[in-house]
Coordinates of C-alpha atoms in Angstrom, one line a residue:
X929 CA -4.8 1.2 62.7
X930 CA -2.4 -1.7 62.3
X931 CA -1.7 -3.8 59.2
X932 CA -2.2 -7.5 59.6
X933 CA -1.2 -9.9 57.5
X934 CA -3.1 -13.6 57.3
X935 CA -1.6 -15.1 60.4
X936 CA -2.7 -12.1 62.4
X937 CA 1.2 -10.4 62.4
X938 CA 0.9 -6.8 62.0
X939 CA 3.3 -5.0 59.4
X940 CA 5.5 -3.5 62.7
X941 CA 6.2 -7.4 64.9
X942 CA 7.1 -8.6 60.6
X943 CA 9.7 -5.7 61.0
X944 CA 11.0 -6.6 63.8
X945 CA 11.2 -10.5 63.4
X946 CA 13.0 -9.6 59.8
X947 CA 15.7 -7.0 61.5
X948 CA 16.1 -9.9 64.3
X949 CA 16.6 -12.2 61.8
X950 CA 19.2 -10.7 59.9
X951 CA 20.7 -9.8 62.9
X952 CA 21.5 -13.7 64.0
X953 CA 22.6 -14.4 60.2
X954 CA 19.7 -15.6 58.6
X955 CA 18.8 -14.7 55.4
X956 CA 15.2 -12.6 54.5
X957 CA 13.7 -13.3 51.4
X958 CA 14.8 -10.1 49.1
X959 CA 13.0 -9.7 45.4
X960 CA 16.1 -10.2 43.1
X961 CA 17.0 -6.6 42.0
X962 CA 19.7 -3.9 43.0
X963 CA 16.4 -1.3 44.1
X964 CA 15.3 -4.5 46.3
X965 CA 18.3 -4.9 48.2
X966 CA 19.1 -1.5 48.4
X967 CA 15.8 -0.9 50.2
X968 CA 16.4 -3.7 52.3
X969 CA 19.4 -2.0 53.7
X970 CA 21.4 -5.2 52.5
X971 CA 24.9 -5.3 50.8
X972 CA 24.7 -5.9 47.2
X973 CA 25.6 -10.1 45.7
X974 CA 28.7 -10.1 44.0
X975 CA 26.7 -10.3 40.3
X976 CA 25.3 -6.4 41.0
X977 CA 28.2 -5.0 42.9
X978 CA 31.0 -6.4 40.4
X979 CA 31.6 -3.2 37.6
X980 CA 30.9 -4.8 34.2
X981 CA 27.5 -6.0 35.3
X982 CA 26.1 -3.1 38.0
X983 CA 25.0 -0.3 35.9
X984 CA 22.7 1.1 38.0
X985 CA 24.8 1.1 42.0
X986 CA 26.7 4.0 43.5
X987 CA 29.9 2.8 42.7
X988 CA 29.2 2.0 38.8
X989 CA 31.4 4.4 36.5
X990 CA 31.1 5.1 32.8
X991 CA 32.7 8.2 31.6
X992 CA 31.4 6.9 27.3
X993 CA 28.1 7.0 28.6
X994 CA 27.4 3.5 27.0
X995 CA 24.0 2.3 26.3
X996 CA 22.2 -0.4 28.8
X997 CA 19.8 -3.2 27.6
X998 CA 17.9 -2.9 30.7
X999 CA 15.1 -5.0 29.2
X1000 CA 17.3 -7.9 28.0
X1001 CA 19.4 -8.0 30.4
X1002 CA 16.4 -7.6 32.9
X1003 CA 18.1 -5.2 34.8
X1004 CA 16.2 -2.8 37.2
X1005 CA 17.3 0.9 36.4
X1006 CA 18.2 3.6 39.0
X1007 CA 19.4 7.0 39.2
X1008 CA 22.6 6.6 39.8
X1009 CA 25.6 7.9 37.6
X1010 CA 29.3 8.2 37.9
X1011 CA 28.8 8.9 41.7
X1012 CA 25.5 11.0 41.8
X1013 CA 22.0 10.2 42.4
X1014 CA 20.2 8.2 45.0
X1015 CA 17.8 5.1 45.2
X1016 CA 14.3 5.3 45.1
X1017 CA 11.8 5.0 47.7
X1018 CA 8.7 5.6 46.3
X1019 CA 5.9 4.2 43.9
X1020 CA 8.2 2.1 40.7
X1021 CA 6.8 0.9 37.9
X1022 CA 9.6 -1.4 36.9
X1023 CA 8.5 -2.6 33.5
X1024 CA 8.4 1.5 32.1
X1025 CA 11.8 2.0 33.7
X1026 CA 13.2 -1.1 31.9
X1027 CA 11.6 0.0 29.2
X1028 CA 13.3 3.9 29.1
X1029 CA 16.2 3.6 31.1
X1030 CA 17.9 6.9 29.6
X1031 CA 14.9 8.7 31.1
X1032 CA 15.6 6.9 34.7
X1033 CA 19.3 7.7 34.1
X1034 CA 20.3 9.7 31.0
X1035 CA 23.7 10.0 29.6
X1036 CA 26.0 13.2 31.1
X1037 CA 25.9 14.8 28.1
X1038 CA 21.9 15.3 28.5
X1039 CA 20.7 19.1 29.4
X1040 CA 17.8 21.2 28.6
X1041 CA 14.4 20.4 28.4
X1042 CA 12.9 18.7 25.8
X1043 CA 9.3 18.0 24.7
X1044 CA 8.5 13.9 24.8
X1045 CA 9.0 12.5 21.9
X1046 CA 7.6 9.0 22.5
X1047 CA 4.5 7.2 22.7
X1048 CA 4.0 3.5 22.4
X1049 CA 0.7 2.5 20.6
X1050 CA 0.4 0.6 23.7
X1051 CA -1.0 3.5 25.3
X1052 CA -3.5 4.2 22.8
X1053 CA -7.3 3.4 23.2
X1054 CA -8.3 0.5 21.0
X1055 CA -11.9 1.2 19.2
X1056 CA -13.1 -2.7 18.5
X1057 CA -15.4 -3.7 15.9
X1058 CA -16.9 -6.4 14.2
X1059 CA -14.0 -8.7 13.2
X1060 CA -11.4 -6.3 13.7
X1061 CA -10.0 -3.2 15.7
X1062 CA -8.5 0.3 15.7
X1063 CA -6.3 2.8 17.3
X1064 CA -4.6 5.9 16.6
X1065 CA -1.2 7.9 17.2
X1066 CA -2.3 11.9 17.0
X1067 CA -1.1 15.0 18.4
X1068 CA -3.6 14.5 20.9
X1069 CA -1.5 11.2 22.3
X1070 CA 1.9 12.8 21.0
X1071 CA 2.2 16.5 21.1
X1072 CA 5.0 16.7 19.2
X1073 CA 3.8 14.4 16.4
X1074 CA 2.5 18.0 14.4
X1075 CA 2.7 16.8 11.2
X1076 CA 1.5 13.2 10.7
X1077 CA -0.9 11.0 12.8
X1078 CA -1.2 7.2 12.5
X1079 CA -3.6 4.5 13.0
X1080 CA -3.0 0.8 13.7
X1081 CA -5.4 -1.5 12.5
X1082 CA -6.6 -5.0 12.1
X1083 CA -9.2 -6.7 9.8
X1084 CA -10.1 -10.3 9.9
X1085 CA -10.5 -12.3 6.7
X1086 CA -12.9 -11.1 4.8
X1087 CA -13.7 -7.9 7.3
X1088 CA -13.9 -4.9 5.2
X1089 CA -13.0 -1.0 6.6
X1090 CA -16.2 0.6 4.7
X1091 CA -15.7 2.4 1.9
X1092 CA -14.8 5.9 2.9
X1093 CA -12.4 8.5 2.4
X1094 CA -10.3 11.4 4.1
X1095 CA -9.5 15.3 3.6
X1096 CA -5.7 14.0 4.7
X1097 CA -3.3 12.1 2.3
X1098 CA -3.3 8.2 3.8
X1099 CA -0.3 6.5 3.5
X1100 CA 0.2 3.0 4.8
X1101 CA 2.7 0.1 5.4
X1102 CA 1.2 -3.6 5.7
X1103 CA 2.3 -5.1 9.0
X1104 CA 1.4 -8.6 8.7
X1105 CA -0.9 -10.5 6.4
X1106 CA -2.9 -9.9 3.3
X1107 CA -5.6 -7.3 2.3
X1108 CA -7.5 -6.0 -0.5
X1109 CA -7.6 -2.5 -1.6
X1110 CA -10.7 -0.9 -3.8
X1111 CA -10.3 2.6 -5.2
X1112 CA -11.6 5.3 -7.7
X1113 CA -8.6 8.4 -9.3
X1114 CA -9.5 11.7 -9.9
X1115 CA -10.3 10.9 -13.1
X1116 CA -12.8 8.3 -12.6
X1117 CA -10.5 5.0 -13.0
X1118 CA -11.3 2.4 -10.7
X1119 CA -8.1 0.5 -9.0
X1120 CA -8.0 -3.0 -7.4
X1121 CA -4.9 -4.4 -6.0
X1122 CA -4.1 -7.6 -3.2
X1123 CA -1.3 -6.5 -0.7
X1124 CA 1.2 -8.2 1.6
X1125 CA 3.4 -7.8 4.3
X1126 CA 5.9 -4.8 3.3
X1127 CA 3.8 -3.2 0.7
X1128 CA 2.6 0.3 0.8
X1129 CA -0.5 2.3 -0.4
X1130 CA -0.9 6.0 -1.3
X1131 CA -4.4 7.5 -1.3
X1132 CA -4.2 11.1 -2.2
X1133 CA -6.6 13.3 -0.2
X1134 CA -10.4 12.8 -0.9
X1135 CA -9.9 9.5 -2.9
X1136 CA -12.3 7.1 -1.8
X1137 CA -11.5 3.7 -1.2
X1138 CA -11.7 0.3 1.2
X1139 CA -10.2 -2.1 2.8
X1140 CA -10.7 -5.8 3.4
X1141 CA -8.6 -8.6 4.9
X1142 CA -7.8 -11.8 3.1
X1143 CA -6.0 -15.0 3.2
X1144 CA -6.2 -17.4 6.7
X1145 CA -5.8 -14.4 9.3
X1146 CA -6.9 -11.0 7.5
X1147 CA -4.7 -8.5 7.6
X1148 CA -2.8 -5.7 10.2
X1149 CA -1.5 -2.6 8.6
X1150 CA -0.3 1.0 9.8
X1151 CA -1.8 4.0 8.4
X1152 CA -0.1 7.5 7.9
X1153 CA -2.4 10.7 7.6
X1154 CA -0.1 14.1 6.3
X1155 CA -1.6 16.1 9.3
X1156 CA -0.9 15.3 13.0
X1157 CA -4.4 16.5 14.3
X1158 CA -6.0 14.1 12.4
X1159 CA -8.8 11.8 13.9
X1160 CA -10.2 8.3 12.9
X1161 CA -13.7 9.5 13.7
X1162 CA -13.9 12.3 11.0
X1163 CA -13.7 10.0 8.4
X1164 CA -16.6 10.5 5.7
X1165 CA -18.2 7.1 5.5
X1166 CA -20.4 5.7 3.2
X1167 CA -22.7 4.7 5.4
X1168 CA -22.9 7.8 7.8
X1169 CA -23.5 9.8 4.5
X1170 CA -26.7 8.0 3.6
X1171 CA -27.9 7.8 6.9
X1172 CA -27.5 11.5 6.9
X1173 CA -29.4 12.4 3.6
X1174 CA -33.5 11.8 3.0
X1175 CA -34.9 8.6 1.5
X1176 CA -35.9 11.3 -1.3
X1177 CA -32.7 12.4 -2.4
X1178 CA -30.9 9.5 -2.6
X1179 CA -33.7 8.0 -4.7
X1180 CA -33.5 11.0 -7.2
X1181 CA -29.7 10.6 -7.3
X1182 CA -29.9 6.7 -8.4
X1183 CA -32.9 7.3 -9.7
X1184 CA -34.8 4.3 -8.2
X1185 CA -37.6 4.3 -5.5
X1186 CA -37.5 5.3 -2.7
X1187 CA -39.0 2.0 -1.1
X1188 CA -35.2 0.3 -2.4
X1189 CA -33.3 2.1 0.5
X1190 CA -35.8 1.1 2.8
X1191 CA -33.4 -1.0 5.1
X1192 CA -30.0 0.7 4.0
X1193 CA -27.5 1.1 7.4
X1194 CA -29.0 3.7 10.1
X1195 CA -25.6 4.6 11.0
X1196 CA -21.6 3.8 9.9
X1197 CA -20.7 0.2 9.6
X1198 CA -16.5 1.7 9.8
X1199 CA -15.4 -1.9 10.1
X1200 CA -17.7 -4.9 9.6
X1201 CA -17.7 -8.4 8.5
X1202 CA -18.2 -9.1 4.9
X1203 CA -18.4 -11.7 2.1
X1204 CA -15.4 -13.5 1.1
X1205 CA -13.9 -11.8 -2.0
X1206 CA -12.8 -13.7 -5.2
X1207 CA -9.9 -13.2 -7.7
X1208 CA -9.4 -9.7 -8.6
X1209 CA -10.5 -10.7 -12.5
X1210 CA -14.0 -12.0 -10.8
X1211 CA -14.3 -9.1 -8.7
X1212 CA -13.6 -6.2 -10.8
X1213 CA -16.4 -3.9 -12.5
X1214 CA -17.3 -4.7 -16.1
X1215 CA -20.0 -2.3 -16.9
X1216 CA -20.1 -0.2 -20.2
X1217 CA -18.8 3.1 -18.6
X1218 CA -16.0 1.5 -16.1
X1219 CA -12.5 2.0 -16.9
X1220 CA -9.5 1.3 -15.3
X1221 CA -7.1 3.8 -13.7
X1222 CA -3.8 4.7 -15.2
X1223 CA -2.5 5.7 -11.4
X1224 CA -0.3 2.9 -9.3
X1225 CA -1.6 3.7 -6.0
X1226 CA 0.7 0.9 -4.5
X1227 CA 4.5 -0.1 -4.5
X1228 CA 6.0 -3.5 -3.4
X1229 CA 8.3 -1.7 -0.6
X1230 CA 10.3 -4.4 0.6
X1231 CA 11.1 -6.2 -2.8
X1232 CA 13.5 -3.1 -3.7
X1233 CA 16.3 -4.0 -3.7
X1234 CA 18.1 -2.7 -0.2
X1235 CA 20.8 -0.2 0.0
X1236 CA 23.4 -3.1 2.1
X1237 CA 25.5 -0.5 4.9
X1238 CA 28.3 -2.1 7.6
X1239 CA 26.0 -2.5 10.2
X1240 CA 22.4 -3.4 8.2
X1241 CA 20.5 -2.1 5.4
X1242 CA 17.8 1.2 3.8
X1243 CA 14.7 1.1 1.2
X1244 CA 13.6 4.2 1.0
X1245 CA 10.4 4.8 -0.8
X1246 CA 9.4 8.8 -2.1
X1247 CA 8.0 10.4 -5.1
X1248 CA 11.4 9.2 -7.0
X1249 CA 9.9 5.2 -7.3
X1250 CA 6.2 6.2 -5.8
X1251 CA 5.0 8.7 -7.7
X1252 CA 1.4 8.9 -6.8
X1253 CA 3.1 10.0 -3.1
X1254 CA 3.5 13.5 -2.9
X1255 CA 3.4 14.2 0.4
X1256 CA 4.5 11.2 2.6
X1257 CA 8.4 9.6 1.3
X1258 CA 9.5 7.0 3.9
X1259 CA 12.7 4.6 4.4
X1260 CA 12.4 0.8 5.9
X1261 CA 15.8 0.4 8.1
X1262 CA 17.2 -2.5 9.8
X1263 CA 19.9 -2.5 12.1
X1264 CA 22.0 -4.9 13.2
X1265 CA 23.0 -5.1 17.0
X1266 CA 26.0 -3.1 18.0
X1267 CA 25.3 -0.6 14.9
X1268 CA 24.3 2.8 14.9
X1269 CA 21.8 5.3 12.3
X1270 CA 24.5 6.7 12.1
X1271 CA 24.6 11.1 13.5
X1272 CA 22.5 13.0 10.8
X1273 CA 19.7 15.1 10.4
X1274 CA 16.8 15.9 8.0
X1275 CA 16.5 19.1 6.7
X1276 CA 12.9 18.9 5.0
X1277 CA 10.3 17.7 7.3
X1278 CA 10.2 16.2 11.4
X1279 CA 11.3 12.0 11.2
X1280 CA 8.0 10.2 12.2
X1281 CA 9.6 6.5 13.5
X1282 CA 8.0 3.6 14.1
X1283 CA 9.5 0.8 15.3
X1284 CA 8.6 -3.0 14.2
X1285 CA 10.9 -5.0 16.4
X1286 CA 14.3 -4.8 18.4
X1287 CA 15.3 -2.1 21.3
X1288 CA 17.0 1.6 20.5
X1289 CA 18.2 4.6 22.0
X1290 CA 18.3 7.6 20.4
X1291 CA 19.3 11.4 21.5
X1292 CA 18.2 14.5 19.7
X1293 CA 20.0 17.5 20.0
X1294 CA 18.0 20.6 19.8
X1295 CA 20.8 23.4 20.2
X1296 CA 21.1 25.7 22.3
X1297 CA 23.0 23.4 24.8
X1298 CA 19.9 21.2 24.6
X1299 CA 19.7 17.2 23.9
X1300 CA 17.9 14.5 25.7
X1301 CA 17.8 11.0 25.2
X1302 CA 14.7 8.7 24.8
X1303 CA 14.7 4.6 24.4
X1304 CA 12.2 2.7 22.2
X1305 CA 11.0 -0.5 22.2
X1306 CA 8.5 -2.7 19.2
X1307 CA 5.3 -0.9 19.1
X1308 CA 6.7 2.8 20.0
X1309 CA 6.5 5.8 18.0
X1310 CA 8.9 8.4 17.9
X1311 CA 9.3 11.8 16.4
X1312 CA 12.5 13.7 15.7
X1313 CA 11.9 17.5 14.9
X1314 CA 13.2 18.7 11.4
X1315 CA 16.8 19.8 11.5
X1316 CA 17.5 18.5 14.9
X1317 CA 21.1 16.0 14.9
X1318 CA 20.4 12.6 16.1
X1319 CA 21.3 8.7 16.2
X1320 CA 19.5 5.7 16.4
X1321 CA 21.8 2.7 18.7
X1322 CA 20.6 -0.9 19.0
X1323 CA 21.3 -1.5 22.6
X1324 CA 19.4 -5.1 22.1
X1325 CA 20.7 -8.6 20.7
X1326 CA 18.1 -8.6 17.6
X1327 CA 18.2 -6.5 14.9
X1328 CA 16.2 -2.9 14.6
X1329 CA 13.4 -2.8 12.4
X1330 CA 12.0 0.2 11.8
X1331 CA 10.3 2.7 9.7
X1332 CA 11.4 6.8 9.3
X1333 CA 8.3 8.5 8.0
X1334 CA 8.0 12.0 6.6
X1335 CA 5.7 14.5 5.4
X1336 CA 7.6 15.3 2.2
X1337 CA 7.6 14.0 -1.0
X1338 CA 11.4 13.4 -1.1
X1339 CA 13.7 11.6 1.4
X1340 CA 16.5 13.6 2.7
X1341 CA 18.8 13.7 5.1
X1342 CA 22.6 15.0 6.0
X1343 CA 25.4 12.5 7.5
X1344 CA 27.5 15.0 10.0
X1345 CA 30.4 11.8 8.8
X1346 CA 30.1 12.6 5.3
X1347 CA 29.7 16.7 5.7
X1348 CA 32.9 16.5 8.2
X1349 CA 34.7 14.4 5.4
X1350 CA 33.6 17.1 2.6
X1351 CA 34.8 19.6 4.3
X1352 CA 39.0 21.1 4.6
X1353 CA 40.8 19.4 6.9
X1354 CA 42.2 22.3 8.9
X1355 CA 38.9 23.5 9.5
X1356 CA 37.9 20.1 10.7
X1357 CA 41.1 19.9 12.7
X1358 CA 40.4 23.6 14.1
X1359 CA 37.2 23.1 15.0
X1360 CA 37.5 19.8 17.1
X1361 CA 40.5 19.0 17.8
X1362 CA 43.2 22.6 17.8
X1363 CA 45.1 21.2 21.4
X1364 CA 45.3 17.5 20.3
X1365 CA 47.2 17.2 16.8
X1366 CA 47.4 13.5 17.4
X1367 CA 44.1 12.7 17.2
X1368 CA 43.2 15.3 15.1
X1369 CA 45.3 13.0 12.6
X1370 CA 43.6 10.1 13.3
X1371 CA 40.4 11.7 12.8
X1372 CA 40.7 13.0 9.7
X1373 CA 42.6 9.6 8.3
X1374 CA 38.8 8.5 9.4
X1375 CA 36.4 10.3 7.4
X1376 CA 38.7 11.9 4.7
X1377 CA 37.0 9.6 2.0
X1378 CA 33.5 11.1 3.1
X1379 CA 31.6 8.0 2.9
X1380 CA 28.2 7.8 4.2
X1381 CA 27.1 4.6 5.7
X1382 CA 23.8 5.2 6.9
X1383 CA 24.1 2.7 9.5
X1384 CA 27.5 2.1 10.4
X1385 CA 29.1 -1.3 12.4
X1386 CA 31.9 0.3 14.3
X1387 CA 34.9 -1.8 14.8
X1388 CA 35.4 -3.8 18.0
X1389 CA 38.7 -3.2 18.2
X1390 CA 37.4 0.8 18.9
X1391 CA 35.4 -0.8 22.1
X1392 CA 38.1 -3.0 23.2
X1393 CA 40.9 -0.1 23.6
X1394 CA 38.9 2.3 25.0
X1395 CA 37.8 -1.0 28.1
X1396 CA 41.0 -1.6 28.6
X1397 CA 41.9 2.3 28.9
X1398 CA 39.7 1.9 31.9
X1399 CA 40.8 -0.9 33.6

């Protein structure tokens, strides 16, 4: 069967007419990429075929392995490196290649195989409610995200996330806007507090509590659960419970008839539009037995005062200045383009990241010969196993903000610059660098003073040399 187009022309005479026309020196129409051209059988414009701006041709060369901003510079990726590869001919989904283009084409020094280790929330299935929505990161989206989960959710003004409560610790980080949250300690205290954007929560497991948004717009907030194969929909809800349990029993418990529960919910309300709060003084319970809780189940994250590096700044938030959170510690990290998280590793528990705006790259290095490089954009997830060596580069032009999350109560990690500082210089020099005394020396005049700058702002003079090296 032929393929016709609107006019009538079938797909073969539109071939032909096109090779006729570049044959007398007119030009075709050719979508503006290298792939396009490429597959057009064309020679590539001056802007792609030029080195500093053709990543992705046969004759590009980059023995640093530099990172690409395919996304900002809207560049097309394509499996071509230093010589190798070929174009693609198949099925392209250009906006996830942009999006990862160290899977499309991965540094040299990439080998082994390596579980994924991200997942964009924009993947996830969105469970929408009455005046707000839901969705969740598990191990069943990210296999390798084994020991926390995480849900992203939204609550209108006044739309409340029932009262309810988990077997897993719930952590959380407010995104954007304002909320209110209700609780009750293990001794009884009750706990009211009004959040912003940057503050945290800690609800140890089985505390019951709610939600509700406030101000103008409600609220957006991530939630972190201490166990990966958690699930949203095995909360225990109010509402389920006493649609679950005879019109006898609950009137014995409050000891009222039974004709009062007459209309109560038939099933979970989960999230659901309620009455606009008040003040917390007009809202709080005053009866005769009510007292308050001596447990701070919040902390003002982003009004600590940051830990300033070279290249951006760290709050980290554990057990140290949260008490009450005993088994999630986290660190809020921005990073300014052109720096680097710098090359460490955490000895204590896998780095759960989620990333609030700006592009990265980061490799992990498993051992055994094994590292593999994954890119992350706002709105992805990423997990780096405990104990594994890696970086985290801002390839984009705004900063990196993310979050590193762990199932741990304190924050640790190990800077290979400051362990390689700490340690003598001969068996630095031994180790990396026994056939180049030179350099060895120029190393060591580097990190002898072991400091740790947790994300570093290399010098451009550093980028400059090595360009003109290869020129």
């Amino acid at each position: 069967m032929q393929l016709r187009n609107h006019r009538g022309f079938s797909a073969s005479q539109l071939l032909v007419a096109g090779l006729a026309l570049t044959n007398s020196g007119f030009a075709i129409p050719v979508e503006d990429s290298p792939r396009q051209y490429l597959l057009a059988g064309l020679d590539l414009p001056k802007k792609y075929s030029e080195k500093s701006k053709s990543p992705y041709t046969p004759g590009f060369r980059d023995p640093y392995d530099r990172a690409v901003d395919a996304v900002g510079e809207k560049l097309d990726p394509l499996p071509y490196r230093n010589g190798l590869g070929a174009s693609v001919l198949g099925p392209w989904n250009r906006e996830r290649s942009r999006q990862s283009p160290d899977l499309v084409r991965p540094p040299s020094t990439d080998h082994g195989n390596l579980n994924n280790m991200r997942w964009s929330f924009a993947d996830s299935h969105v469970r929408i409610e009455e005046g707000g929505w839901t969705r969740q990161t598990t191990v069943r989206e990210l296999g390798t995200s084994v020991e926390l989960a995480a849900v992203n959710m939204r609550l209108d003004t006044g739309v409340i996330r029932e009262l309810h409560w988990h077997k897993e610790a719930e952590w959380a980080f407010v995104l954007d806007g304002q909320v209110r949250v209700t609780a009750i300690d293990y001794e009884g205290g009750n706990f009211i507090d009004d959040l912003k954007r940057g503050d945290l929560w800690y609800f140890p497991s089985g505390v019951p509590h709610s939600l509700q948004g406030l101000g103008e717009n409600g609220t957006e907030f991530l939630l972190i659960f201490d166990d990966g194969n958690f699930s949203e929909e095995s909360t225990f809800i109010l509402s389920d419970w006493l649609a679950h349990t005879p019109k006898s029993v609950i009137s014995k418990n409050f000891n009222l008839a039974p004709e009062v529960f007459a209309h109560l919910p038939k099933g979970e309300k989960y999230i659901f539009q309620g009455s606009q709060p008040g003040s917390i003084d007009d809202e709080k319970p005053t009866g005769k037995n009510v007292k308050k809780s001596k447990q701070n189940f919040v902390h003002r994250m982003l009004d600590q005062e940051p830990h300033l590096t070279s290249g951006g700044e760290v709050r980290i938030t554990d057990s140290k200045n949260f008490p009450v959170s005993k088994t999630v510690a986290a660190a809020h990290v921005i990073i300014q383009p052109g720096a680097l998280r710098e090359m460490h590793w955490h000895p204590n528990a896998d780095e759960w990241n989620f990333f609030l705006k700006g592009r990265a790259r980061v490799t992990i290095f498993a051992s055994e010969g094994t590292a593999r490089t994954f890119d992350y954009v706002q709105g992805d997830v990423g997990i780096v196993p405990r104990n594994m060596g890696h970086f985290v580069e801002n390839i984009g032009d705004e900063p990196i903000e993310m979050l590193e999350v762990f199932r741990a109560d304190e924050f640790r990690d190990f800077s290979l610059f400051q362990w390689l500082g700490e340690t003598p210089k001969k068996m630095v020099v031994d180790h990396l660098f026994k056939d180049d005394p030179e350099n060895g020396e120029k190393f060591w005049n580097k990190i002898k003073n072991a400091e740790k700058d947790e994300v570093t702002l290399p010098d451009s003079d550093n980028e400059t040399e090595s360009e003109q090296r290869e020129l």
